[in-house]
Amino acid sequence: MAKVPLTARGAAQLREELKRLKEERPKISEAIAVARAHGDLRENAEYHAAKEQQGLAEARIRDIEGKLANAEIIDVTTVNAAGRVVFGATVHLVEINDGTEARYQIVGEDEADIKAGLLS
């Protein structure tokens, strides 16, 4: 797997999400056990929903663990973009016609949040 660029903030967010998902594992297992106790699994919507939730959680855990294992943490305070748009750089845009301004920081895909000005 290729290196995954992350800011320190992005890596911390992924670690927090990983911790939360791992804490949810027992709850999901309990939901499966409760649904299984209701009887016939072929027509048990609760069971199928809990199993799907378990699959999604486990897939996300593997995804996050892989990203963190291959992470390249980039200190955005030391980025010298030299006028280029590179990972970690903050870009300041000005609309020529009306003077409106916008600032965006270039971050990894897991950190992206357009409303917060974070672009992947």
CSV table of C-alpha atoms in Angstrom, one decimal:
chain,number,residue,atom,x,y,z
A,1,MET,CA,0.0,0.0,0.0
A,2,ALA,CA,1.3,3.5,-0.9
A,3,LYS,CA,2.0,6.1,1.8
A,4,VAL,CA,-1.1,7.9,3.0
A,5,PRO,CA,-0.5,11.6,3.6
A,6,LEU,CA,-2.2,12.9,6.8
A,7,THR,CA,-1.9,16.0,8.9
A,8,ALA,CA,-1.4,15.4,12.6
A,9,ARG,CA,-5.0,16.5,13.1
A,10,GLY,CA,-6.3,14.0,10.5
A,11,ALA,CA,-4.3,11.1,12.1
A,12,ALA,CA,-5.7,12.0,15.5
A,13,GLN,CA,-9.3,12.0,14.1
A,14,LEU,CA,-8.7,8.6,12.5
A,15,ARG,CA,-7.3,7.2,15.8
A,16,GLU,CA,-10.4,8.5,17.6
A,17,GLU,CA,-12.7,7.0,15.1
A,18,LEU,CA,-10.9,3.6,15.3
A,19,LYS,CA,-11.2,3.7,19.1
A,20,ARG,CA,-14.9,4.4,18.9
A,21,LEU,CA,-15.5,1.6,16.4
A,22,LYS,CA,-13.6,-0.9,18.5
A,23,GLU,CA,-15.7,0.2,21.5
A,24,GLU,CA,-18.9,-0.5,19.5
A,25,ARG,CA,-17.9,-4.1,18.7
A,26,PRO,CA,-19.4,-5.6,21.9
A,27,LYS,CA,-22.6,-3.6,21.4
A,28,ILE,CA,-22.9,-4.9,17.8
A,29,SER,CA,-22.2,-8.5,19.0
A,30,GLU,CA,-24.8,-8.1,21.7
A,31,ALA,CA,-27.4,-6.9,19.1
A,32,ILE,CA,-26.6,-9.9,16.9
A,33,ALA,CA,-27.1,-12.3,19.9
A,34,VAL,CA,-30.4,-10.6,20.9
A,35,ALA,CA,-31.7,-10.8,17.3
A,36,ARG,CA,-30.6,-14.4,16.9
A,37,ALA,CA,-32.6,-15.3,20.0
A,38,HIS,CA,-35.8,-14.1,18.3
A,39,GLY,CA,-35.8,-17.2,16.1
A,40,ASP,CA,-35.8,-17.9,12.4
A,41,LEU,CA,-32.8,-16.0,10.9
A,42,ARG,CA,-34.0,-16.0,7.3
A,43,GLU,CA,-36.8,-13.6,8.1
A,44,ASN,CA,-35.2,-11.7,11.0
A,45,ALA,CA,-34.6,-8.1,9.9
A,46,GLU,CA,-32.9,-7.1,13.2
A,47,TYR,CA,-30.4,-9.9,12.7
A,48,HIS,CA,-29.6,-9.0,9.1
A,49,ALA,CA,-29.3,-5.3,10.1
A,50,ALA,CA,-26.9,-6.1,13.0
A,51,LYS,CA,-24.8,-8.3,10.8
A,52,GLU,CA,-24.6,-5.6,8.1
A,53,GLN,CA,-23.6,-3.1,10.8
A,54,GLN,CA,-20.9,-5.5,12.0
A,55,GLY,CA,-19.6,-5.9,8.5
A,56,LEU,CA,-19.4,-2.2,7.8
A,57,ALA,CA,-17.7,-1.5,11.2
A,58,GLU,CA,-15.1,-4.3,10.6
A,59,ALA,CA,-14.4,-3.0,7.1
A,60,ARG,CA,-13.9,0.6,8.3
A,61,ILE,CA,-11.6,-0.7,11.2
A,62,ARG,CA,-9.4,-2.5,8.6
A,63,ASP,CA,-9.4,0.6,6.4
A,64,ILE,CA,-8.4,2.9,9.2
A,65,GLU,CA,-5.7,0.5,10.5
A,66,GLY,CA,-4.3,0.2,7.0
A,67,LYS,CA,-4.2,4.0,6.6
A,68,LEU,CA,-2.6,4.6,9.9
A,69,ALA,CA,0.0,1.8,9.3
A,70,ASN,CA,1.0,3.5,6.1
A,71,ALA,CA,0.5,7.1,7.2
A,72,GLU,CA,3.0,9.8,6.4
A,73,ILE,CA,2.3,12.5,9.0
A,74,ILE,CA,3.0,15.9,7.5
A,75,ASP,CA,3.6,18.8,9.8
A,76,VAL,CA,1.7,21.6,7.9
A,77,THR,CA,3.5,24.3,9.9
A,78,THR,CA,6.7,23.4,8.1
A,79,VAL,CA,5.3,23.1,4.6
A,80,ASN,CA,7.2,25.4,2.2
A,81,ALA,CA,4.9,25.4,-0.8
A,82,ALA,CA,6.9,28.1,-2.6
A,83,GLY,CA,3.8,29.4,-4.4
A,84,ARG,CA,2.6,25.9,-5.3
A,85,VAL,CA,-0.6,24.1,-4.2
A,86,VAL,CA,0.8,21.1,-2.3
A,87,PHE,CA,-0.5,18.9,0.5
A,88,GLY,CA,-0.8,20.9,3.7
A,89,ALA,CA,-0.7,24.3,2.0
A,90,THR,CA,-3.4,26.8,2.7
A,91,VAL,CA,-4.6,28.5,-0.5
A,92,HIS,CA,-6.2,32.0,-0.4
A,93,LEU,CA,-8.5,32.7,-3.3
A,94,VAL,CA,-9.9,36.1,-4.2
A,95,GLU,CA,-12.8,36.5,-6.7
A,96,ILE,CA,-11.6,39.3,-9.0
A,97,ASN,CA,-15.1,40.6,-9.9
A,98,ASP,CA,-16.5,41.1,-6.4
A,99,GLY,CA,-13.5,40.7,-4.1
A,100,THR,CA,-15.0,37.8,-2.1
A,101,GLU,CA,-12.3,35.7,-0.5
A,102,ALA,CA,-12.0,32.0,0.5
A,103,ARG,CA,-9.3,30.0,2.2
A,104,TYR,CA,-8.8,26.3,1.7
A,105,GLN,CA,-6.2,23.9,3.2
A,106,ILE,CA,-5.2,20.9,1.1
A,107,VAL,CA,-5.6,17.7,3.3
A,108,GLY,CA,-6.0,14.0,2.9
A,109,GLU,CA,-9.2,12.4,1.7
A,110,ASP,CA,-10.3,11.4,5.3
A,111,GLU,CA,-9.9,14.9,6.5
A,112,ALA,CA,-11.8,16.7,3.7
A,113,ASP,CA,-14.6,18.9,4.8
A,114,ILE,CA,-15.6,21.6,2.3
A,115,LYS,CA,-17.6,23.6,4.9
A,116,ALA,CA,-14.5,23.8,7.1
A,117,GLY,CA,-12.3,24.8,4.2
A,118,LEU,CA,-10.5,21.5,4.0
A,119,LEU,CA,-10.0,20.1,0.4
A,120,SER,CA,-8.6,16.7,-0.6
